[in-house]
Every structure is written in C-alpha cells, then in structure tokens.
Coordinates of C-alpha atoms in Angstrom, one line a residue:
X810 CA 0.0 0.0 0.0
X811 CA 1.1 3.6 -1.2
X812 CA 1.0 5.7 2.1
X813 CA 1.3 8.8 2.3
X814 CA 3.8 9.9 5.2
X815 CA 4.3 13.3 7.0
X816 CA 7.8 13.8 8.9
X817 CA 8.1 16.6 12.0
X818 CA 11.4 16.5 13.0
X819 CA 14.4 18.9 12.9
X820 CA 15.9 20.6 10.2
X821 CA 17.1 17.8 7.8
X822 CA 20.1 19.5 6.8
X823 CA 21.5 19.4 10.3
X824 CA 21.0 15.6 10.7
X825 CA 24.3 13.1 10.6
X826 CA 22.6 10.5 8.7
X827 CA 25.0 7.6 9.4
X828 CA 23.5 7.5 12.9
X829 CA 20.0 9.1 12.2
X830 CA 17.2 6.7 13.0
X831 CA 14.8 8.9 11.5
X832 CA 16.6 8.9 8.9
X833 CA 16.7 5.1 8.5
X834 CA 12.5 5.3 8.9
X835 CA 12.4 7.6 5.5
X836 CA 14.4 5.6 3.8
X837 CA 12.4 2.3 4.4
X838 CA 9.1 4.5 3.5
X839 CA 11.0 5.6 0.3
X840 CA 12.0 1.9 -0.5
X841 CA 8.1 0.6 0.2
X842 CA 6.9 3.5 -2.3
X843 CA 5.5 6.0 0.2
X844 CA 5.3 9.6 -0.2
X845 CA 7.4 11.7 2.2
X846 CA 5.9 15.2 3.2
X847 CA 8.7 17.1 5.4
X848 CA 8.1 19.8 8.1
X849 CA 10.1 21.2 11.1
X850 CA 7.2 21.5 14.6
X851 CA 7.7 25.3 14.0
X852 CA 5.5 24.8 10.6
X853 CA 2.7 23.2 12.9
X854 CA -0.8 25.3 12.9
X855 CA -4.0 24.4 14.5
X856 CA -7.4 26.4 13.5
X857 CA -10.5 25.4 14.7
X858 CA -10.5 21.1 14.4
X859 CA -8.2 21.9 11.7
X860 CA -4.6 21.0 12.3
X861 CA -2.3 21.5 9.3
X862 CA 1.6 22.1 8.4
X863 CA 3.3 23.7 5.7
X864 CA 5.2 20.9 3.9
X865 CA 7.8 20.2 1.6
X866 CA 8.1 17.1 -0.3
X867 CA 10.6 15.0 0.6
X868 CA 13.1 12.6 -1.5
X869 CA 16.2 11.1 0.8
X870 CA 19.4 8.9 -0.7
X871 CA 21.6 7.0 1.7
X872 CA 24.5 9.8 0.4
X873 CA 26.3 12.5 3.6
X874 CA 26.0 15.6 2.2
X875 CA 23.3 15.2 -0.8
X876 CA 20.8 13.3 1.1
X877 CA 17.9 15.3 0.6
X878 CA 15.6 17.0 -2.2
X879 CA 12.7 18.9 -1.1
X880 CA 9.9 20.2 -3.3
X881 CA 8.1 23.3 -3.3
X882 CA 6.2 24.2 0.0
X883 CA 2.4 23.8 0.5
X884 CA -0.3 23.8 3.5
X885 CA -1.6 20.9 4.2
X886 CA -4.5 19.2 6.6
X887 CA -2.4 16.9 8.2
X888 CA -5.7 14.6 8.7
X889 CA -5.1 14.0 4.8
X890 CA -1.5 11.9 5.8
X891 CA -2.1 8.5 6.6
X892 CA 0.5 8.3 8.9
X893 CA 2.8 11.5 11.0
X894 CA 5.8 10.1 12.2
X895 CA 6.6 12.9 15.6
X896 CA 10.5 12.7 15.3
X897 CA 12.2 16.4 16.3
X898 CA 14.5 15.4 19.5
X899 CA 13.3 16.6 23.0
X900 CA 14.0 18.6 24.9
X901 CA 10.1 17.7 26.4
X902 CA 9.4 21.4 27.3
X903 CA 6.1 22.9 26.3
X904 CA 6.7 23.5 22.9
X905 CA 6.8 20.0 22.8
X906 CA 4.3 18.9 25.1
X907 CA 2.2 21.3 22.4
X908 CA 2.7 19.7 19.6
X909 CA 1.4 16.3 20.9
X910 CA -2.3 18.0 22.0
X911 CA -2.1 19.5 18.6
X912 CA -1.1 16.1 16.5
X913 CA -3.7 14.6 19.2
X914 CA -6.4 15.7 17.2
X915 CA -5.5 14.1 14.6
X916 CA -4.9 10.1 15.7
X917 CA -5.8 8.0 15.6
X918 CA -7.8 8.5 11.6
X919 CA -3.9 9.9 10.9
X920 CA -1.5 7.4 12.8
X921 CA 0.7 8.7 14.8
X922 CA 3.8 7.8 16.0
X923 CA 4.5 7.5 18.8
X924 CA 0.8 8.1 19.8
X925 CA 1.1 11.8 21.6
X926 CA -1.2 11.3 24.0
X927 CA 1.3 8.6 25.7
X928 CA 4.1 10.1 25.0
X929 CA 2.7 13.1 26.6
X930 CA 1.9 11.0 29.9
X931 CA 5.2 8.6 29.5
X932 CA 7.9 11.2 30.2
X933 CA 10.9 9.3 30.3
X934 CA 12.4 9.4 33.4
X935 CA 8.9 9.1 35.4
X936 CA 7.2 6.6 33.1
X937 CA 9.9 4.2 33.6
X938 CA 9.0 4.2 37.7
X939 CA 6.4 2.2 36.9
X940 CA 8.3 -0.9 37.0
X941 CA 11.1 0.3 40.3
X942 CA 10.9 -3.7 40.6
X943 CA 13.6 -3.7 37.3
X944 CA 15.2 0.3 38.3
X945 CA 17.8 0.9 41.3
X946 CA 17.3 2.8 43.4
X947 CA 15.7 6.2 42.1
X948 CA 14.4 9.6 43.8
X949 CA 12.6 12.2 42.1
X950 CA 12.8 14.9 44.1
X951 CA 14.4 18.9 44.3
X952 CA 14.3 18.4 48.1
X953 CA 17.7 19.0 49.4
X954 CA 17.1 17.0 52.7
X955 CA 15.4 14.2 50.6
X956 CA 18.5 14.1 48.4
X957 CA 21.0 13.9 51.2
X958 CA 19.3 10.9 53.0
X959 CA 19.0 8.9 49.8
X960 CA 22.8 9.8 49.4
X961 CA 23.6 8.7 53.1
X962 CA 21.6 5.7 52.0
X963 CA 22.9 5.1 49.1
X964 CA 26.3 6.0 48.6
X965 CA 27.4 7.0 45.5
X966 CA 24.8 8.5 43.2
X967 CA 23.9 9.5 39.6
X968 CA 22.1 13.0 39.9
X969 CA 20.4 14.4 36.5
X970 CA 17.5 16.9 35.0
X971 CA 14.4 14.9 35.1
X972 CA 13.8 16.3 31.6
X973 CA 16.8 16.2 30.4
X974 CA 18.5 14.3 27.1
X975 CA 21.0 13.3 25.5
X976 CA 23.4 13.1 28.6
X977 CA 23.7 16.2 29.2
X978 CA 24.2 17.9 32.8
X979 CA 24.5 14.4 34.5
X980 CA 26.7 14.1 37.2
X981 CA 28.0 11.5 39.4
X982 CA 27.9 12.3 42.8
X983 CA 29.9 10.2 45.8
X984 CA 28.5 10.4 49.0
X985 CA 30.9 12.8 50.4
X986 CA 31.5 14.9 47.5
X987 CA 32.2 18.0 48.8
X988 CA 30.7 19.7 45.3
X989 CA 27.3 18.6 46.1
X990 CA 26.1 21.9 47.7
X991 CA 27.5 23.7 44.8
X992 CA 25.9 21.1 42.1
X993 CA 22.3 21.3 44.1
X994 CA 23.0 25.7 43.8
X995 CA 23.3 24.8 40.1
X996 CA 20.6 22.7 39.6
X997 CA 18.0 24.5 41.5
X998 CA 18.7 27.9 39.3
X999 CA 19.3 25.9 36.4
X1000 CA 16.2 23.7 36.4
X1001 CA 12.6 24.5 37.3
X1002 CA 11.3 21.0 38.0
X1003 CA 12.2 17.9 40.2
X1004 CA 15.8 15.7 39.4
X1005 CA 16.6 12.1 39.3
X1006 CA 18.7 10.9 41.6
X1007 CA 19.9 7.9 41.7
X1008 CA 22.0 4.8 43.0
X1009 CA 24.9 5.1 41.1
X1010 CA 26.0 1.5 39.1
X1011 CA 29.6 1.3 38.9
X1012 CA 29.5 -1.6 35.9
X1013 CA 28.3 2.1 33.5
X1014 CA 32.0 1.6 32.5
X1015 CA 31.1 -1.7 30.9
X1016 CA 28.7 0.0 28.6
X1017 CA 24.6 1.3 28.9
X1018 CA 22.8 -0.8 26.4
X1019 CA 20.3 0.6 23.7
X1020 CA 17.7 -1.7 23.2
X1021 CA 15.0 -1.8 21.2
X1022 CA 11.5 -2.4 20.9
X1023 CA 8.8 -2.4 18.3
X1024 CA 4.8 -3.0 19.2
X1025 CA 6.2 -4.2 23.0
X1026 CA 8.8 -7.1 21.5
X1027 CA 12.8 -6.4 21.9
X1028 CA 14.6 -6.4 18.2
X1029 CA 18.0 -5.5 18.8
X1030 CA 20.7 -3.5 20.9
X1031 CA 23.6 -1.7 20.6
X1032 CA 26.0 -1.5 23.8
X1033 CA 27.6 2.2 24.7
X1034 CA 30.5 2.6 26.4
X1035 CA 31.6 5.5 27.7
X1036 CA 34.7 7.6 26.7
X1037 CA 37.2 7.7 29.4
X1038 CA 37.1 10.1 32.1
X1039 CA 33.1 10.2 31.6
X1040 CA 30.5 8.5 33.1
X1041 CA 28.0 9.1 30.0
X1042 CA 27.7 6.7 27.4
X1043 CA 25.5 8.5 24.6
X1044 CA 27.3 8.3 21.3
X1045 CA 26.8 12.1 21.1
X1046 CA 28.9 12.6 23.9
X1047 CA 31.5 10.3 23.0
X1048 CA 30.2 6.8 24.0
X1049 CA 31.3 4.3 21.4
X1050 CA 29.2 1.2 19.8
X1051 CA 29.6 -2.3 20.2
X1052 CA 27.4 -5.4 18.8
X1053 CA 25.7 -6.7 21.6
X1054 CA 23.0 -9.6 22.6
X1055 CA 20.8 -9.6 25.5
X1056 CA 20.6 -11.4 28.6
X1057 CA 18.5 -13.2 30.2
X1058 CA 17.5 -10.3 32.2
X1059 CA 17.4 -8.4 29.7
X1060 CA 14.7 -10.3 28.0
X1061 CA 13.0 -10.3 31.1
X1062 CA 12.8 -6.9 31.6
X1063 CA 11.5 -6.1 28.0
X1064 CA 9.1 -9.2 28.4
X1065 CA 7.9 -7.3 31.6
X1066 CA 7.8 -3.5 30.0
X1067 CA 6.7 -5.0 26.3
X1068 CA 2.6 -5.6 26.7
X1069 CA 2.6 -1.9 28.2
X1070 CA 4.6 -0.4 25.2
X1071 CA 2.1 -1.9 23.0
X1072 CA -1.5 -1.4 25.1
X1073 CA -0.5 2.3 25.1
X1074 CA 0.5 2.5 21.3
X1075 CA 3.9 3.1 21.2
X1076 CA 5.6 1.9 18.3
X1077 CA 9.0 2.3 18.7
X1078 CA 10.6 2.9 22.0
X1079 CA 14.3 2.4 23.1
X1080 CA 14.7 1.1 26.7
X1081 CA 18.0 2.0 28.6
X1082 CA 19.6 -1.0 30.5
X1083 CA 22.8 -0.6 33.3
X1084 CA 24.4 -4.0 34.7
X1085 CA 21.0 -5.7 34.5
X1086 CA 19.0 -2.6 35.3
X1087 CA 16.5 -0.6 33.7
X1088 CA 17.3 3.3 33.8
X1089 CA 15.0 5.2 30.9
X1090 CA 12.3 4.1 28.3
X1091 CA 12.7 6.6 25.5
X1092 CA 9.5 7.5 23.6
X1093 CA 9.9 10.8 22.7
X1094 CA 12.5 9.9 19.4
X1095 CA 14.6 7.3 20.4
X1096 CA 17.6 6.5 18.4
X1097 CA 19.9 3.2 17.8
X1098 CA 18.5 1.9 14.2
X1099 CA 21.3 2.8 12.1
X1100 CA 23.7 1.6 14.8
X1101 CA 22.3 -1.8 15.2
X1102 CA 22.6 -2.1 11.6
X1103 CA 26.0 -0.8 10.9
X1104 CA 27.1 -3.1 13.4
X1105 CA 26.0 -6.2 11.6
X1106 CA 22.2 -6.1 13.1
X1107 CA 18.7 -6.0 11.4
X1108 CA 17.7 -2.9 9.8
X1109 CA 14.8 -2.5 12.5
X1110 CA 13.0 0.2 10.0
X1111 CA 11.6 -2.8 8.4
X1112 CA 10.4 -4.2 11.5
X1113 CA 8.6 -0.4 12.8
X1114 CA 7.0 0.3 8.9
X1115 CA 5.2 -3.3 8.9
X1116 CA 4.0 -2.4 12.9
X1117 CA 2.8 1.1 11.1
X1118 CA 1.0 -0.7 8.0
X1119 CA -0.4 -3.3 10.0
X1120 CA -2.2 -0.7 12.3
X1121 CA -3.5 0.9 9.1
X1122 CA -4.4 -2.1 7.2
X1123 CA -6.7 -3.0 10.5
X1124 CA -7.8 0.0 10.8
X1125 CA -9.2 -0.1 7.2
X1126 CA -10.2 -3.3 7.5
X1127 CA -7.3 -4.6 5.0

C-alpha cells in the first residue's frame, strides 16, 4: 500500500545521517513507495479542528552531504497523511508537550507515531518508575534534605535533569562529595522542576545498552561505552558502539515492560539497560537503528514500517 507519510522532526540538513534513526525510517518508506511530506514542529498550525503544516516534499538517498531534495512548500491538513511520524528530539518542554495536544487531534484516523497522547503521559524518566521492581534505586525529588538521605543511604549516586536528554548535565555524585552543595546551587537555578537521583552502578564503565523495541517485542541492541574520564555513554557525547545480545535479564525486563509499550500505542521505543538494570524508556525519538545495523544487526526500520502498515491495514479493515 502507497502511504502517504508526514515527517516533524528537525531541520534535515542538520541531521548526521549515518547515525540518524529517523533517517533510516524515511528511507524504508521511500524503498516501500510511500510519499514523504517534510516539516520542522515550528510549521505546525492548528485552526479550529483543523490541524495543518506547511510541507515540503521530501526525496532522501543513503548519500552524507546530498541526502535530501525537497519540493516546493504547500499547507496541508495533516488529517489527509495516513501516517505523521513525531521525530524532532526533546528537549520535552512545552513547545513539545504542544505539539502532541495538537497532533492529538489528529490520531488516531492519521497514525501517529509514537501516539502523543502517551508520549505526553510517558515522560521518560517518570514513566519508567512504573516498574522500580527492574530500576535501582531512584528519587525524584528537588528536596535537598530528601536528596542527602538517599545519598547517606545510598552512597554514591547519579544526579540528573528529570527532563533532560542526551546526557547532558548528569553528574556522578559520591557520598561525600564536597561539590554537592554547589551542584544542588546549580541545579535548582538551572532547572525548574524535580531531578533524578539515583543509585549510582559502577559496571556504567562496561557499557549502557540501547535496546529496542517495536509494538512491546525487543529487536535489537547496541551497547555504549563511555569515553574515558566520563561517566555518559550517549554516542553524542562520545560513548562508542559495540554489537551486543541480551541477557537473560534483559529479556525479562523487555518481556515485563513490552505488553505496556504496545497497550499504550507506542511503536518504537528504546529502553536504557545498566548491569541488568533498567534506567529510561525513551519514547519521545529514540535512536539506535542505524547503529544496530551498521554493526552487523537487522535494519529494524523494516520491522517499525510493517508495525505502522499493520495498524492501518486493521484499521481499514485490510
């Protein structure tokens, strides 16, 4: 089936495409014969029931440097698009949390994905608290007395923005550290809402494994290991790729999480897995397709565009 497919993400000339999963999603719509329609969330408009973007047409080739052609811009209803794939990267501030009531009105008769209204109630770093059965240890909290009895509990500790991304501002925190006044000074100026502080795992330096998972079932992973002299493994900060399986705990834990992922529609989701512990479930615009794949794993774009045409096709009664 010819679909036609909307794109919000950010600017596509800014994108490193070797790593891109977004990416990797238009090219597999390309290869199936769907239509790509590109917009940035700024081009997002909403009048009356009416909720419409002005869009570009959108060609892609696997090529750094000459990997997009875009076509002349028009408005369109976005209910038109058979499916809106929400990709721009967080940071979840309201901007973002507007865009998901907007493309709400939308979904399901245009499939979204993720759907917006979880995503919207799944923030990352709370969502996964669900399950504190598969987490260690974890305060959310701005309370500087809380903090320092979970520290005098707990020892060393990981201390981050509860909205944060991509690794940035997280600290590691021993339990005497005699920066932690300043840090907290930081963070209370810096960040309006509560932190995430947690028990620090000292096997990080091993690697934090990426894994992901399509309609609630685990596809693949890609370990991340971080630099040296940093605790954060997020490629963007340095971290560096290896193949990797999973456990046995591992498939535990995404047996456990999976029938959730998929009850709440969200399609693709990358999970966040220290020594045998679950840390984040990413739902915003999680990332680790390409990787997988240029490590000698499945291109899991495949496995998200037949999750997206089997919703349609049942939805049509296909």
């Amino acid at each position: 089936m010819g679909l036609t497919v909307a794109v919000q993400m950010d600017p596509i000339q800014n994108i490193r495409i070797a790593g891109d999963t977004t990416f990797a999603l238009l090219l597999e719509a390309q290869r199936r014969g769907h239509s790509l329609l590109y917009y940035t969330p700024d081009r997002l408009s909403m009048q009356g029931r009416r909720v419409s973007a002005r869009v570009e047409g959108l060609t892609v080739q696997d090529v750094e440097g000459a990997h997009f052609t875009l076509a002349p811009p028009e408005r369109i209803d976005l209910a038109e698009a058979d499916v809106v794939l929400m990709r721009q990267d967080p940071p979840f501030d309201m901007a973002y949390i507007t865009a998901t009531h907007m493309l709400e009105r939308i979904h399901p008769e245009t499939l979204v994905v993720n759907d917006p209204f979880e995503v919207r109630n799944a923030p990352e770093k709370l969502f996964v608290l669900d399950f504190p059965e598969l987490m260690p240890p974890t305060l959310i909290s701005r309370d500087k007395a809380e903090i320092e009895a979970f520290r005098r509990e707990h020892g060393t500790v990981a201390m981050k923005p509860l909205h944060g991304h991509g690794g940035a501002a997280v600290f590691k925190v021993t339990e005497k550290d005699p920066n932690f006044g300043s840090m907290f000074d930081l963070f209370a100026t810096t960040f309006r809402e509560a932190w995430v502080i947690q028990r620090y795992l000292d096997r990080v330096t091993e690697g934090d494994k990426r894994i992901i998972l399509v309609d609630g079932v685990a596809m693949g992973a890609v370990n991340r290991v971080p630099a040296a002299n940093d605790i954060r493994s997020n490629m963007v900060r340095g971290g560096a790729a290896s193949a990797s399986e999973l456990t046995e705990r591992e498939r535990a834990i995404c047996a456990t999480i999976g029938p959730e992922l998929a009850r709440r529609g969200l399609i693709l989701v990358g999970i966040d897995v220290i020594d045998d512990h679950l840390t984040e479930i990413n739902v915003t615009s999680p990332t680790g397709i390409r990787a997988i794949q240029r490590l000698g794993g499945p291109d899991l774009s495949v496995a998200v565009w037949d999750a997206i045409e089997a919703r349609i096709a049942a939805r049509k009664g296909v």
